Amino acid sequence: MKTVTLIPGDGIGLEIVESVKEIFAAAKAPIIWDTQIIGKTAFEQTGQLIPDALIESIKKNGIGLKGPAETPIGKGFKSVNVQLRQLFDLYANVRPCQTIEGVESRYENVDLVIFRENTEGLYSGLDYYDERLQIADTISRITVAGSKRILAAAFEYAHQNKRKKVTLVHKANILKQSGKILLDAGHEAAARYPHIEFEDKIIDNMSMQLVRNPERFDVIVTSNLFGDILSDLCAGLVGGLGVVSGANIGEEVAIFEAVHGTAPDIAGKGIANPTALLRSAVMMLFHLEYTEIAQKIDQALIKTLKQKELCTGDLGGNANTKTFTQNVINHL
Ligand code: NAI
C-alpha cells in the first residue's frame, strides 16, 4: 500500500476526484488517500493558501494527485498551482497527448509528449507594476541550469520510451538571450543522444505545424508559457481538455494532474469528464510501478471511451460524471 496526497482543488476538481477514488476502490488499487486542501478553501479554513499540513503531507509521501485549483484572473493571489510546482521544484511538466480510439477528433495518428519547463520563464513570479509610471514588467527568467535539466529530461524520456525525435520550441529570433540558452542546452543534450533526431522550431510556426500535421511530432520540449499554451492546443487535437493527463516531476516529488482547469462553466453540474484526471492517476500508478493495476484501469477506461454513448457530453455521449464512473467500473 502506498499513501498519496490527494488535493481535490476547486470547481470540477471536487467531482472528478470522487470519480477517481471510486474507480480506484473498485479496482482494488493499493493506494491510501491523504486528502488535503489548497487555495481559496484552504485560506478560508487555515489562513494559508498552501497549508503547512499539505506541504508536510507531500514531503512525507513524495507523491500527489491533484485536481485543478482556481486562480483569480488579473488580480488576487498568485496561482497555487505555480507555487506548488516551484515549492517542490517540479521542473518537468510531462503531458502525453495521443489519439484515443473511439474519441472523435480531426486527426488519426497523434502520439506526442510535451515537456514543459515548469518553474521558470514568464511564470517566475517576477511581475511588477510601477504605479507612478503605470508600467508593468513581467520578467521571463531562463537559467542555464534549468534549461539543461528540462532538455536532459526530455531526451532521457525519449531514449527510455524509444521515441525518435525531440523538437525544441522557442522564440530565439526575438528573445535572443534566453532563446540561446535553450538552444545551447538542446544541442548539448542532443549530442549525448545521437540516435534521437533533434530539431528546433519557432513557436509561431510550431503552432501552425501542429494544427496541420501533428503526427509529425514526437517529444516536444519548451518553456513554461509556450508549454502551457501548446498543451491546450494539443488537447484539442485528440478530443479536448477532458481527456489529456499530466505529471509534474521533480527529483524528490511528483504530482499528477490533468491539463485542464476548474471549468467554472460546468462546475457543480455533475457533467465533467473525469478521464483526464483518471489518466493522470494511471500515470501515477505506472510511476509507482503498480503496472498491472494501472493497465487494468487503463483498459477499462479505453473500453468505455470506445462506446460514445457511455461517455460524457464533451465527447458526444449521454453520461454524466457518476454514470461514466460506473461505466468504467463495469468494464474493470
Ligand atoms: P478550463 O480548463 O477550466 O476550461 C476550459 C474549457 O474546457 C471549458 O469550456 C471547460 O468546461 C472545458 N473542460 C475543462 N475540463 C473539462 C472536463 N474535465 N470535462 C469537460 N469539460 C472540460 O480553463 P479556464 O476556464 O481557462 O480556467 C478556469 C480556472 O482554472 C482558472 O481559475 C484557471 O486559472 C484554472 N486553471 C487551473 C489549472 C490547474 O489547476 N492545473 C490549469 C488550468 C486552469
Coordinates of C-alpha atoms and ligand atoms in Angstrom, one line a residue:
M1 CA 0.0 0.0 0.0
K2 CA 1.2 3.5 -0.8
T3 CA -0.1 6.7 0.7
V4 CA -0.7 9.5 -1.8
T5 CA -1.5 13.1 -1.1
L6 CA -4.9 13.9 -2.7
I7 CA -5.7 17.5 -3.5
P8 CA -9.2 17.8 -4.9
G9 CA -8.8 21.6 -5.6
D10 CA -11.8 23.6 -6.8
G11 CA -14.7 23.6 -9.3
I12 CA -14.9 20.3 -11.1
G13 CA -11.9 19.1 -9.2
L14 CA -14.2 18.0 -6.4
E15 CA -16.4 16.0 -8.7
I16 CA -13.7 14.2 -10.8
V17 CA -11.6 13.3 -7.7
E18 CA -14.6 11.4 -6.3
S19 CA -14.8 9.5 -9.6
V20 CA -11.1 8.5 -9.5
K21 CA -11.5 7.4 -5.8
E22 CA -14.5 5.2 -6.7
I23 CA -12.7 3.6 -9.7
F24 CA -9.5 3.0 -7.7
A25 CA -11.5 1.4 -4.9
A26 CA -13.4 -0.8 -7.3
A27 CA -10.1 -1.9 -8.9
K28 CA -8.6 -2.5 -5.5
A29 CA -5.7 -0.2 -6.3
P30 CA -3.2 -0.3 -3.4
I31 CA -3.5 3.4 -2.6
I32 CA -4.4 5.2 0.6
W33 CA -5.5 8.8 0.1
D34 CA -4.3 11.6 2.4
T35 CA -6.7 14.4 1.4
Q36 CA -5.5 18.0 1.7
I37 CA -7.0 21.3 0.8
I38 CA -5.4 24.1 -1.2
G39 CA -6.2 27.6 -2.5
K40 CA -9.2 29.7 -1.6
T41 CA -10.9 26.9 0.5
A42 CA -7.6 26.4 2.4
F43 CA -7.2 30.1 3.0
E44 CA -10.7 30.4 4.4
Q45 CA -10.1 27.5 6.8
T46 CA -6.5 27.9 7.8
G47 CA -5.3 31.4 6.7
Q48 CA -2.8 29.7 4.3
L49 CA -3.2 29.2 0.5
I50 CA -0.9 26.2 0.7
P51 CA -1.3 25.0 4.3
D52 CA 1.6 23.5 6.3
A53 CA -0.3 20.3 6.5
L54 CA -0.4 20.0 2.7
I55 CA 3.4 20.7 2.5
E56 CA 4.1 18.1 5.2
S57 CA 1.9 15.5 3.5
I58 CA 3.7 15.9 0.2
K59 CA 7.1 15.9 1.8
K60 CA 6.2 12.7 3.6
N61 CA 4.5 10.8 0.7
G62 CA 6.6 12.2 -2.2
I63 CA 3.6 11.6 -4.5
G64 CA 0.4 13.6 -5.1
L65 CA -2.7 13.5 -7.2
K66 CA -4.2 17.0 -7.7
G67 CA -7.4 18.3 -9.1
P68 CA -7.4 21.8 -10.7
A69 CA -7.2 24.9 -8.5
E70 CA -8.8 28.2 -9.3
T71 CA -6.6 31.3 -9.8
P72 CA -8.2 34.8 -9.8
I73 CA -7.7 36.4 -13.2
G74 CA -5.8 39.7 -13.4
K75 CA -6.0 40.2 -9.6
G76 CA -5.7 38.4 -6.3
F77 CA -3.3 35.7 -5.1
K78 CA -0.5 34.1 -7.2
S79 CA -1.6 30.7 -8.7
V80 CA -1.2 28.0 -6.1
N81 CA -0.5 25.6 -9.0
V82 CA 2.5 27.5 -10.0
Q83 CA 3.5 28.0 -6.3
L84 CA 3.3 24.3 -5.6
R85 CA 5.5 23.4 -8.7
Q86 CA 8.1 26.0 -7.6
L87 CA 8.0 24.9 -3.9
F88 CA 8.8 21.3 -4.7
D89 CA 10.9 22.1 -7.8
L90 CA 8.7 20.1 -10.0
Y91 CA 10.6 21.2 -13.1
A92 CA 9.2 18.9 -15.7
N93 CA 5.6 19.1 -16.7
V94 CA 5.0 16.0 -18.7
R95 CA 1.9 15.9 -20.9
P96 CA 1.3 13.0 -23.2
C97 CA -1.2 13.6 -26.0
Q98 CA -2.4 10.6 -28.0
T99 CA -5.2 9.8 -30.4
I100 CA -7.7 7.7 -28.4
E101 CA -9.6 5.1 -30.2
G102 CA -13.3 6.0 -30.2
V103 CA -12.8 9.6 -29.2
E104 CA -13.7 11.9 -32.1
S105 CA -11.0 14.1 -33.5
R106 CA -9.9 15.5 -36.8
Y107 CA -6.6 13.6 -36.6
E108 CA -5.8 9.9 -36.5
N109 CA -2.2 9.3 -35.5
V110 CA -1.3 11.9 -32.9
D111 CA 1.2 10.5 -30.4
L112 CA 3.3 13.2 -28.8
V113 CA 4.5 14.1 -25.4
I114 CA 5.1 17.7 -24.2
F115 CA 7.9 18.5 -21.8
R116 CA 7.0 21.9 -20.4
E117 CA 9.6 23.6 -18.2
N118 CA 7.6 24.2 -15.1
T119 CA 9.4 26.6 -12.8
E120 CA 10.9 29.4 -14.8
G121 CA 10.1 31.7 -17.8
L122 CA 7.3 34.1 -17.5
Y123 CA 5.9 32.2 -14.5
S124 CA 9.0 33.0 -12.4
G125 CA 6.9 35.4 -10.3
L126 CA 9.0 38.5 -11.3
D127 CA 5.8 40.5 -12.1
Y128 CA 5.9 44.2 -11.1
Y129 CA 3.7 47.3 -11.5
D130 CA 5.0 50.8 -11.2
E131 CA 2.1 52.9 -10.1
R132 CA 3.8 56.2 -10.9
L133 CA 4.9 55.3 -14.4
Q134 CA 1.9 53.0 -15.0
I135 CA 4.2 50.3 -16.4
A136 CA 4.1 46.6 -15.7
D137 CA 7.3 44.4 -16.1
T138 CA 6.9 40.7 -16.2
I139 CA 10.3 39.2 -16.4
S140 CA 10.9 35.8 -18.1
R141 CA 13.8 34.3 -16.3
I142 CA 15.5 31.4 -18.1
T143 CA 18.5 29.8 -16.4
V144 CA 21.3 27.7 -17.9
A145 CA 20.8 25.0 -15.2
G146 CA 17.0 25.0 -15.6
S147 CA 17.3 24.7 -19.4
K148 CA 19.8 21.9 -19.2
R149 CA 17.7 19.8 -16.9
I150 CA 14.5 20.1 -18.9
L151 CA 16.3 19.2 -22.1
A152 CA 18.0 16.4 -20.4
A153 CA 14.7 15.1 -19.0
A154 CA 13.1 15.3 -22.5
F155 CA 15.9 13.4 -24.2
E156 CA 16.1 10.8 -21.4
Y157 CA 12.4 10.2 -21.7
A158 CA 12.7 9.9 -25.5
H159 CA 15.5 7.4 -25.0
Q160 CA 13.7 5.3 -22.4
N161 CA 10.5 5.2 -24.4
K162 CA 12.1 4.6 -27.8
R163 CA 10.9 7.9 -29.2
K164 CA 12.6 9.0 -32.4
K165 CA 12.6 12.8 -32.3
V166 CA 12.8 15.8 -29.9
T167 CA 11.6 19.2 -31.0
L168 CA 12.6 22.2 -29.0
V169 CA 10.1 25.1 -29.3
H170 CA 11.4 28.6 -28.7
K171 CA 11.3 32.2 -29.8
A172 CA 15.0 32.7 -30.2
N173 CA 14.7 35.0 -33.2
I174 CA 13.2 37.7 -30.8
L175 CA 14.1 36.6 -27.3
K176 CA 17.8 36.1 -28.2
Q177 CA 19.4 35.7 -24.8
S178 CA 17.0 33.3 -23.2
G179 CA 16.5 31.6 -26.6
K180 CA 20.2 31.0 -27.0
I181 CA 20.4 29.4 -23.5
L182 CA 17.6 27.0 -24.6
L183 CA 19.1 26.2 -28.0
D184 CA 22.6 25.6 -26.5
A185 CA 21.0 23.3 -23.9
G186 CA 19.2 21.5 -26.7
H187 CA 22.3 20.9 -28.8
E188 CA 24.3 19.8 -25.8
A189 CA 21.7 17.2 -24.8
A190 CA 21.2 16.1 -28.4
A191 CA 24.9 15.4 -28.7
R192 CA 24.5 12.8 -25.9
Y193 CA 21.7 11.0 -27.7
P194 CA 22.9 10.8 -31.3
H195 CA 20.3 8.1 -32.1
I196 CA 17.5 10.6 -31.5
E197 CA 16.7 13.2 -34.1
F198 CA 16.8 16.8 -32.8
E199 CA 15.1 19.8 -34.4
D200 CA 14.1 23.3 -33.2
K201 CA 11.1 25.4 -34.2
I202 CA 9.9 28.9 -33.6
I203 CA 6.7 28.9 -31.6
D204 CA 4.5 30.6 -34.2
N205 CA 5.5 28.2 -36.9
M206 CA 5.2 25.3 -34.5
S207 CA 1.6 26.3 -33.7
M208 CA 0.7 26.2 -37.3
Q209 CA 2.5 22.9 -38.0
L210 CA 0.9 21.2 -35.0
V211 CA -2.6 22.1 -36.4
R212 CA -1.7 20.9 -39.9
N213 CA 0.4 17.8 -39.2
P214 CA 0.5 16.9 -35.6
E215 CA 1.6 13.3 -36.4
R216 CA 5.0 14.6 -37.4
F217 CA 5.9 15.4 -33.8
D218 CA 7.1 13.1 -31.1
V219 CA 8.6 14.6 -28.0
I220 CA 8.2 18.4 -27.7
V221 CA 10.2 20.4 -25.2
T222 CA 9.6 24.0 -24.5
S223 CA 9.5 26.9 -21.9
N224 CA 6.8 27.4 -19.4
L225 CA 4.4 29.7 -21.2
F226 CA 4.7 28.1 -24.6
G227 CA 4.2 24.7 -23.0
D228 CA 1.1 25.9 -21.2
I229 CA -0.4 27.1 -24.4
L230 CA 0.7 24.2 -26.6
S231 CA -0.7 21.7 -24.1
D232 CA -4.2 23.0 -24.6
L233 CA -3.7 23.2 -28.3
C234 CA -2.6 19.6 -28.3
A235 CA -5.5 18.6 -26.1
G236 CA -7.7 20.0 -28.9
L237 CA -6.0 17.6 -31.4
V238 CA -7.2 14.5 -29.5
G239 CA -10.6 15.2 -28.1
G240 CA -10.3 18.1 -25.8
L241 CA -9.3 19.0 -22.2
G242 CA -11.5 16.3 -20.8
V243 CA -9.1 13.5 -21.9
V244 CA -5.5 14.7 -21.5
S245 CA -3.3 13.8 -18.5
G246 CA -0.2 15.2 -17.0
A247 CA 2.5 14.9 -14.4
N248 CA 4.7 17.5 -12.6
I249 CA 8.0 15.7 -11.9
G250 CA 10.9 16.8 -9.7
E251 CA 13.8 15.0 -8.1
E252 CA 12.1 14.2 -4.8
V253 CA 8.4 14.7 -5.5
A254 CA 5.9 14.0 -8.3
I255 CA 2.4 15.5 -8.5
F256 CA 0.0 14.2 -11.1
E257 CA -2.8 16.4 -12.5
A258 CA -4.9 16.9 -15.6
V259 CA -4.0 19.7 -18.1
H260 CA -7.4 21.3 -17.6
G261 CA -8.6 23.9 -15.1
T262 CA -11.6 24.1 -12.8
A263 CA -14.1 24.5 -15.7
P264 CA -16.3 27.1 -13.9
D265 CA -18.8 26.9 -16.8
I266 CA -19.8 23.4 -15.9
A267 CA -18.7 23.1 -12.2
G268 CA -21.4 21.8 -9.9
K269 CA -23.5 20.3 -12.7
G270 CA -22.1 16.8 -12.3
I271 CA -21.2 16.5 -16.0
A272 CA -17.4 16.9 -16.0
N273 CA -15.4 14.3 -17.7
P274 CA -13.1 12.6 -15.2
T275 CA -11.0 10.9 -17.9
A276 CA -8.1 13.4 -17.8
L277 CA -7.7 13.1 -14.0
L278 CA -8.1 9.3 -14.2
R279 CA -5.4 9.0 -16.9
S280 CA -3.2 11.2 -14.7
A281 CA -3.9 8.8 -11.8
V282 CA -3.0 5.9 -14.1
M283 CA 0.3 7.6 -15.0
M284 CA 0.9 7.8 -11.3
L285 CA 0.3 4.1 -10.9
F286 CA 2.8 3.4 -13.7
H287 CA 5.3 5.8 -11.9
L288 CA 4.8 3.8 -8.7
E289 CA 5.4 0.6 -10.7
Y290 CA 1.9 -0.7 -10.0
T291 CA 1.9 -1.7 -13.6
E292 CA -0.7 -4.5 -13.6
I293 CA -3.4 -2.4 -11.8
A294 CA -2.5 0.6 -14.0
Q295 CA -3.1 -1.4 -17.1
K296 CA -6.3 -2.8 -15.7
I297 CA -7.8 0.6 -15.1
D298 CA -6.5 1.9 -18.4
Q299 CA -8.1 -0.9 -20.3
A300 CA -11.4 -0.4 -18.6
L301 CA -11.2 3.3 -19.5
I302 CA -10.3 2.6 -23.1
K303 CA -13.2 0.1 -23.5
T304 CA -15.6 2.8 -22.1
L305 CA -14.3 5.5 -24.4
K306 CA -14.8 3.3 -27.4
Q307 CA -18.6 3.4 -26.8
K308 CA -19.6 7.0 -27.4
E309 CA -22.9 6.7 -25.6
L310 CA -21.2 5.7 -22.4
C311 CA -19.1 8.9 -22.4
T312 CA -19.7 12.3 -21.0
G313 CA -21.2 15.2 -23.1
D314 CA -17.9 16.8 -24.1
L315 CA -17.2 13.5 -26.0
G316 CA -20.7 13.5 -27.5
G317 CA -22.1 10.9 -25.1
N318 CA -25.1 10.8 -22.7
A319 CA -23.3 10.0 -19.4
N320 CA -22.7 12.4 -16.5
T321 CA -19.7 12.1 -14.2
K322 CA -21.4 9.5 -12.0
T323 CA -22.7 7.2 -14.7
F324 CA -19.4 7.5 -16.7
T325 CA -17.6 6.4 -13.5
Q326 CA -20.0 3.4 -13.2
N327 CA -19.4 2.6 -16.9
V328 CA -15.6 2.4 -16.3
I329 CA -16.2 0.3 -13.1
N330 CA -18.4 -2.1 -15.2
H331 CA -15.5 -2.6 -17.6
L332 CA -13.0 -3.4 -14.9
Ligands
NAI1 P1 -10.5 25.2 -18.1 O1 -9.5 24.2 -18.5 O2 -11.1 25.1 -16.7 O3 -11.8 25.1 -19.1 C1 -11.7 25.3 -20.5 C2 -12.9 24.6 -21.2 O4 -12.7 23.2 -21.2 C3 -14.2 24.9 -20.5 O5 -15.2 25.1 -21.5 C4 -14.5 23.7 -19.7 O6 -15.8 23.4 -19.5 C5 -13.8 22.6 -20.5 N1 -13.3 21.5 -19.7 C6 -12.2 21.5 -18.9 N2 -12.1 20.4 -18.3 C7 -13.1 19.6 -18.6 C8 -13.5 18.3 -18.2 N3 -12.8 17.5 -17.4 N4 -14.7 17.8 -18.7 C9 -15.4 18.5 -19.6 N5 -15.1 19.8 -20.0 C10 -13.9 20.3 -19.5 O7 -9.9 26.6 -18.4 P2 -10.3 28.1 -17.9 O8 -11.8 28.2 -17.9 O9 -9.5 29.0 -18.7 O10 -9.8 28.2 -16.4 C11 -10.7 28.1 -15.2 C12 -9.9 28.1 -14.0 O11 -9.0 27.0 -13.8 C13 -9.0 29.4 -13.8 O12 -9.1 29.8 -12.5 C14 -7.6 28.9 -14.1 O13 -6.6 29.6 -13.5 C15 -7.7 27.5 -13.5 N6 -6.7 26.5 -14.1 C16 -6.1 25.7 -13.2 C17 -5.2 24.7 -13.7 C18 -4.6 23.8 -12.7 O14 -5.1 23.7 -11.5 N7 -3.6 23.0 -13.1 C19 -4.9 24.6 -15.1 C20 -5.7 25.5 -15.9 C21 -6.5 26.4 -15.4

